[in-house]
Short mmCIF file of C-alpha atoms in Angstrom, two decimals:
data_model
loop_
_atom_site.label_atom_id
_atom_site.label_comp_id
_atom_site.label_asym_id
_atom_site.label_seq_id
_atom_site.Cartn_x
_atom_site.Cartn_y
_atom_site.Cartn_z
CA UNK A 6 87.70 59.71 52.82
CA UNK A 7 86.29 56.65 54.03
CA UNK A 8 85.74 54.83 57.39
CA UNK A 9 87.40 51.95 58.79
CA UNK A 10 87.20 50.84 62.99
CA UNK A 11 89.67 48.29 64.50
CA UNK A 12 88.60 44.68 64.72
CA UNK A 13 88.80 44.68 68.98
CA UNK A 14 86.21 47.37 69.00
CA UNK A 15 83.72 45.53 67.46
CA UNK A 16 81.65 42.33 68.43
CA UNK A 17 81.66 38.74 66.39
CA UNK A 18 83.35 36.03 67.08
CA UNK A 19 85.54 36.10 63.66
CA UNK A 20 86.62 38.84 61.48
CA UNK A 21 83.69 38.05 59.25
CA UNK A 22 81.07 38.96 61.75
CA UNK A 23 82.59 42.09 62.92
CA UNK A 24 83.10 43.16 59.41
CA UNK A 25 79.71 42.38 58.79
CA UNK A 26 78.69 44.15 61.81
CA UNK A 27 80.69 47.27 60.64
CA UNK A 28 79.13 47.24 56.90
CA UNK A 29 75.68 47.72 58.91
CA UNK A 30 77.12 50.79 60.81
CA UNK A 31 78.31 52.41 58.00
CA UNK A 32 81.76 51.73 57.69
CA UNK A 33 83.94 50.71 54.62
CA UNK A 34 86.97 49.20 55.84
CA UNK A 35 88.30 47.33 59.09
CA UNK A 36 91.91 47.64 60.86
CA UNK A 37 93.28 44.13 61.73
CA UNK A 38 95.15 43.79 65.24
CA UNK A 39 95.84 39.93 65.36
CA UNK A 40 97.02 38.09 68.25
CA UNK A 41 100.44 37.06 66.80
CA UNK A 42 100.81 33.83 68.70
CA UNK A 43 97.40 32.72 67.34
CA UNK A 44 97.57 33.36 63.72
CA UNK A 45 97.26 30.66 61.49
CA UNK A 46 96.64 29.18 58.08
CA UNK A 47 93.16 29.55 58.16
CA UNK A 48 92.84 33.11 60.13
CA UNK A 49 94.76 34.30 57.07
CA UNK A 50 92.50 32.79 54.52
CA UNK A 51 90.25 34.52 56.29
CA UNK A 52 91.20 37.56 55.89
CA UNK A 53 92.83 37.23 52.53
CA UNK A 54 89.04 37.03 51.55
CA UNK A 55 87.47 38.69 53.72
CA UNK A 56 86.36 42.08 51.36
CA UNK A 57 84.87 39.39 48.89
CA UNK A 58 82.92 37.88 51.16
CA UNK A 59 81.80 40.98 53.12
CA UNK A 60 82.39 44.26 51.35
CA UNK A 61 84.64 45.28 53.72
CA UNK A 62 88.10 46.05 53.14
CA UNK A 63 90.97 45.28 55.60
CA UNK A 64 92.78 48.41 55.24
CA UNK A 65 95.26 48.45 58.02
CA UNK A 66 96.67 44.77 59.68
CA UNK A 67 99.48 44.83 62.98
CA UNK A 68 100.21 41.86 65.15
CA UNK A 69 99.99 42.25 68.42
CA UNK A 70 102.15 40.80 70.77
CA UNK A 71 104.84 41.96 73.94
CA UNK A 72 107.19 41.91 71.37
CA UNK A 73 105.76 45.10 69.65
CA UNK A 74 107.60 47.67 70.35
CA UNK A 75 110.73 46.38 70.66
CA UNK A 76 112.30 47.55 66.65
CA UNK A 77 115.10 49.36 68.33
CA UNK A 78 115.90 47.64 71.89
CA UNK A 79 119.18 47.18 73.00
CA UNK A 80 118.64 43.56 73.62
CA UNK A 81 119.50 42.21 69.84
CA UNK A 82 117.34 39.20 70.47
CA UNK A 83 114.51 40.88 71.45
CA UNK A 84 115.11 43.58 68.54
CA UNK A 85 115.70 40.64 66.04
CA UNK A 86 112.49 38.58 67.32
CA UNK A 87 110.46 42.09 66.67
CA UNK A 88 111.78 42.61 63.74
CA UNK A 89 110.44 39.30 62.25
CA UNK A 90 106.87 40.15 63.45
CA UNK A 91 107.00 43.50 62.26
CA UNK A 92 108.24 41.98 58.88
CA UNK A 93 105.46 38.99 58.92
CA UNK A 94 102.73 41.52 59.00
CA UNK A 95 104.26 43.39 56.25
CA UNK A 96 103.96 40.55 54.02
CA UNK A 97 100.49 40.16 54.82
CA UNK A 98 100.11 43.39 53.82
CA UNK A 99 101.69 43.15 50.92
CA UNK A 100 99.09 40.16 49.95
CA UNK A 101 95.92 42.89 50.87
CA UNK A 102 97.71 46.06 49.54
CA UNK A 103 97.06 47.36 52.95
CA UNK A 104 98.88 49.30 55.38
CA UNK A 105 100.90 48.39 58.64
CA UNK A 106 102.59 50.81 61.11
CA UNK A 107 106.01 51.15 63.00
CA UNK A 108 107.47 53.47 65.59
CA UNK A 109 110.74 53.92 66.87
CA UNK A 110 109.65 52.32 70.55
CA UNK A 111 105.89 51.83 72.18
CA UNK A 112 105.67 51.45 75.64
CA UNK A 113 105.93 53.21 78.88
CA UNK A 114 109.21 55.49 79.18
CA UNK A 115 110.95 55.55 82.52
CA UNK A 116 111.77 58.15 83.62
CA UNK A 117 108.80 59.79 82.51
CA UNK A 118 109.71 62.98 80.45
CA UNK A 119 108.35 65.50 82.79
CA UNK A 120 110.50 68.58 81.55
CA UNK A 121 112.02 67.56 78.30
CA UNK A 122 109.27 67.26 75.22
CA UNK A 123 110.35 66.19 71.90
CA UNK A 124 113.59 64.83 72.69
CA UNK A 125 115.66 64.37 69.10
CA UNK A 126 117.68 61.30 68.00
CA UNK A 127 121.38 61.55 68.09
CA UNK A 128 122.74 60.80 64.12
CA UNK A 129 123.94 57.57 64.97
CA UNK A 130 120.41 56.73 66.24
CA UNK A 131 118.73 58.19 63.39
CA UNK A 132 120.93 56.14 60.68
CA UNK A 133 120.21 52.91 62.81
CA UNK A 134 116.22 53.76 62.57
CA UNK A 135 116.40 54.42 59.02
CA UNK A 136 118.14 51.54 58.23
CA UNK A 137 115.72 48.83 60.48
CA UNK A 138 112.95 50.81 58.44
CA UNK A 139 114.23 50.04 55.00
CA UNK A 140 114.54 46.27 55.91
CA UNK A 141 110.97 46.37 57.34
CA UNK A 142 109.98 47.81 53.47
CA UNK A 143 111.34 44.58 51.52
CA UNK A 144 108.34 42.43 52.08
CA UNK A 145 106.60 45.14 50.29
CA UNK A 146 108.58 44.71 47.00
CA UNK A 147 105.75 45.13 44.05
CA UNK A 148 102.92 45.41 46.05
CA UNK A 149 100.57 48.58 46.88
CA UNK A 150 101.13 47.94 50.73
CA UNK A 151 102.95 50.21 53.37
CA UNK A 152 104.73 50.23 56.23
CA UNK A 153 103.07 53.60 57.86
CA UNK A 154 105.56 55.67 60.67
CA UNK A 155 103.27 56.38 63.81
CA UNK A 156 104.29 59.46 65.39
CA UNK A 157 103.70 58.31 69.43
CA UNK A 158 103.13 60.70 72.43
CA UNK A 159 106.35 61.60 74.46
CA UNK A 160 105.15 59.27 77.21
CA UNK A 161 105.07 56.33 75.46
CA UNK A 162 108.12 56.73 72.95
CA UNK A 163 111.34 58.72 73.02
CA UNK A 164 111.52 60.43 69.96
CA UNK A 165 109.36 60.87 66.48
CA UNK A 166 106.38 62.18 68.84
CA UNK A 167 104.93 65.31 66.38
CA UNK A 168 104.29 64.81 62.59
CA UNK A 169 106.76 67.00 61.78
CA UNK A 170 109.84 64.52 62.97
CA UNK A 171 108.06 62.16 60.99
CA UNK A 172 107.58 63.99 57.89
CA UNK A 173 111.82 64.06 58.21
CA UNK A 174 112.16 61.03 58.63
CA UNK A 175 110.11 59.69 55.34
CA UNK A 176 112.03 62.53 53.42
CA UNK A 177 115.15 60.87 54.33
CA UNK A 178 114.31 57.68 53.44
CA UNK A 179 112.11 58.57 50.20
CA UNK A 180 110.28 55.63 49.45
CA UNK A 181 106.78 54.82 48.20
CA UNK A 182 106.47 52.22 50.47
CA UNK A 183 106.68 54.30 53.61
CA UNK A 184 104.59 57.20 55.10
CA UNK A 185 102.78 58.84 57.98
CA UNK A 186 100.14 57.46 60.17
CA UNK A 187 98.45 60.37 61.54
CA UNK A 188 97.00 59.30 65.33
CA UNK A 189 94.66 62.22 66.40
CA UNK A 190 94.93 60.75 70.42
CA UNK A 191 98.84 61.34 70.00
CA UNK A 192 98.74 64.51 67.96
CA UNK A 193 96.09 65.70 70.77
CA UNK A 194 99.54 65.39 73.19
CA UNK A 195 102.12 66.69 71.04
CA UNK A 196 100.62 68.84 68.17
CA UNK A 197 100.30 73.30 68.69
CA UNK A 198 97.75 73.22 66.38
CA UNK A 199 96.74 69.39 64.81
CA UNK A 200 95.03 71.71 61.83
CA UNK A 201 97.93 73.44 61.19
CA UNK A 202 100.00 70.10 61.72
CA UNK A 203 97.99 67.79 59.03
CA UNK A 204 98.39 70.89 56.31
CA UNK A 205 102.14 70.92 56.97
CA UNK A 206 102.57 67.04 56.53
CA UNK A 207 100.05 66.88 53.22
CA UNK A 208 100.29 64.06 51.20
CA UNK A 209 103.12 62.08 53.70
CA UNK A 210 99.81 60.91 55.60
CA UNK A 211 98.89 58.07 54.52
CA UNK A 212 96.66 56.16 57.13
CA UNK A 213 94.59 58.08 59.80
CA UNK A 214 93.70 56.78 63.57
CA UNK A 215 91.28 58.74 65.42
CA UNK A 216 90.46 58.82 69.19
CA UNK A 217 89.60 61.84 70.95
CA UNK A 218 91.94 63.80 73.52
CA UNK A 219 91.08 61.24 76.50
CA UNK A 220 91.07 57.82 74.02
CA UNK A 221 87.75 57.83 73.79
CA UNK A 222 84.99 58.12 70.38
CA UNK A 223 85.33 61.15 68.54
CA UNK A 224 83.10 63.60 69.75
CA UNK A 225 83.77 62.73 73.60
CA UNK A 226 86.33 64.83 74.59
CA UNK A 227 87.52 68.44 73.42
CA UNK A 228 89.53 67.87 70.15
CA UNK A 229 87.99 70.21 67.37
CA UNK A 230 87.20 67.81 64.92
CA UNK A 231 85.44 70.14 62.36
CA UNK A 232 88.86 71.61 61.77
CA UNK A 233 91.02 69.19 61.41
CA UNK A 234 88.52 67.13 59.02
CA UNK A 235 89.16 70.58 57.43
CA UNK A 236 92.22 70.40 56.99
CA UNK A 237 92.58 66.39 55.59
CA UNK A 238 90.38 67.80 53.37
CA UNK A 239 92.65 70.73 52.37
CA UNK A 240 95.05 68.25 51.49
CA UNK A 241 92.81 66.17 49.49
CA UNK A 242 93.18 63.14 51.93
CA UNK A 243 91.27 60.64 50.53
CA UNK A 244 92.30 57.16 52.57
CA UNK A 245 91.20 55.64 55.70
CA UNK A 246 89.59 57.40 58.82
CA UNK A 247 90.13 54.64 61.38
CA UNK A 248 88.65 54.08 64.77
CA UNK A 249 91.18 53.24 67.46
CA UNK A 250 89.46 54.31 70.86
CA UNK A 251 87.25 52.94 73.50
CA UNK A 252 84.45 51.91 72.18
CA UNK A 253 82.17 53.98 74.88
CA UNK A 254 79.00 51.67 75.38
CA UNK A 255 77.36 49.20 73.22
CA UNK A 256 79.40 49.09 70.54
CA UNK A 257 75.61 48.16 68.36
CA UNK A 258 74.71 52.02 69.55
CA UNK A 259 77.84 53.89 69.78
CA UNK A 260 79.76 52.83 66.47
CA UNK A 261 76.68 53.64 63.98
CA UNK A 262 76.16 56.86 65.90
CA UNK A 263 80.09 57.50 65.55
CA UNK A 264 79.95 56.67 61.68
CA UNK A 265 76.74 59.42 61.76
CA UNK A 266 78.64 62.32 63.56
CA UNK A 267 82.20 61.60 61.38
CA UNK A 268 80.08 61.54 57.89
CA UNK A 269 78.04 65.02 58.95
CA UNK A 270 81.45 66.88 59.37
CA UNK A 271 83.03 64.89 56.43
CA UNK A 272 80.04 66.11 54.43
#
């Protein structure tokens, strides 16, 4: 397993100074979340050679924008105009053999699901996810990149919130290009037992985020992390550990001691 953090955790004022910053505090690999309005030519050229130049590799790349989120609104513009940004960073990640991620909605639900957990998608639904899936797969034609499903906490998605909805949902559709991004703040929601969960789902994971129970470093809340670095273990999970918290501090004192604690129970 190796270590990767997300690029807004860490301080430089380009990609190559964070990733520079990271290589110090003992991680391998960095997770991209561009600004999708502010993307250009030479951010990507950037990136594109970015490991060279640094050592790091950008393992993971999203756009971010108020249009995430949107891959199955009922507003067909809205869905159509997400689509495209979903699809752009797909081709980017196609070019870095890296990984993006997709969900079936991200944002606030209203009502809030106070009494009805894991809510499951009527057929019709489900065929109209799996299809919007496949066509976010084609800019991935040939390449060693992947389009990653994110299984998101009942309050901020309707449906595909445990990794076991997920796990059906790549079966159905069956393709090397897909698989599961395990997020250990969601799981921490909607999991029994996260262990137990991450041996079920095996080699479907793909991509890891980690944040503790309350969002913030591993380590600061009550998540047992000895166990389920047990269990990725178990099933010989060898990709990316990524950071996707708060950063908790000075991000020059709390990352390298974050990379120390996550090694010792790797180890």
């Amino acid at each position: 397993m190796k270590l990767s953090c997300t690029n807004t955790m860490v301080p430089g004022k380009n990609l190559t100074e964070q990733a520079e910053n990271l290589k110090r505090w003992g991680y391998e690999g960095i997770a991209v979340f561009m600004d999708y309005h502010s993307w250009n030519t030479e951010k990507k050229k950037e990136l594109l050679l970015l490991q060279k130049r640094t050592g790091v590799i950008p393992c993971e790349f999203v756009f971010s924008d108020q249009l995430y989120g949107h891959l199955m609104d009922p507003d067909p513009h809205l869905r159509s105009a997400c689509k495209k940004m979903y699809q752009e960073a797909a081709a980017v990640c196609a070019e870095l053999g890296a990984v993006t991620e997709l969900e079936y909605e991200y944002g606030p639900q209203s009502p809030l699901p106070l009494f009805h957990p894991y809510a499951k998608m009527h057929p019709v639904q489900e065929e109209a996810f799996l299809e919007m899936y496949q066509e976010l797969l084609e800019p991935l034609a040939d390449s060693a990149g992947a389009m990653l499903l994110e299984g998101i906490n009942r309050y901020e998605s309707p449906f595909l919130n445990t990794l076991e909805d997920c796990k059906a949902i790549i079966d159905r559709l069956n393709d090397s290009r897909a698989g599961i991004l395990a997020d250990f703040f969601h799981m921490s929601m909607e999991e029994r037992n996260m262990a137990d969960s991450i041996r079920k789902t095996g080699s479907a994971i793909r991509h890891v985020h980690l944040g503790d129970n309350n969002r913030l470093l591993p380590g600061y809340g009550s998540i047992d992390w000895n166990a389920c670095m047990q269990a990725l273990k178990d099933i010989k999970y060898e990709g990316f550990l990524n950071l996707e918290c708060c950063v908790c501090g000075d991000p020059a004192v709390t990352l390298p001691e974050t990379s120390r604690y996550l090694r010792t129970i790797m180890d």
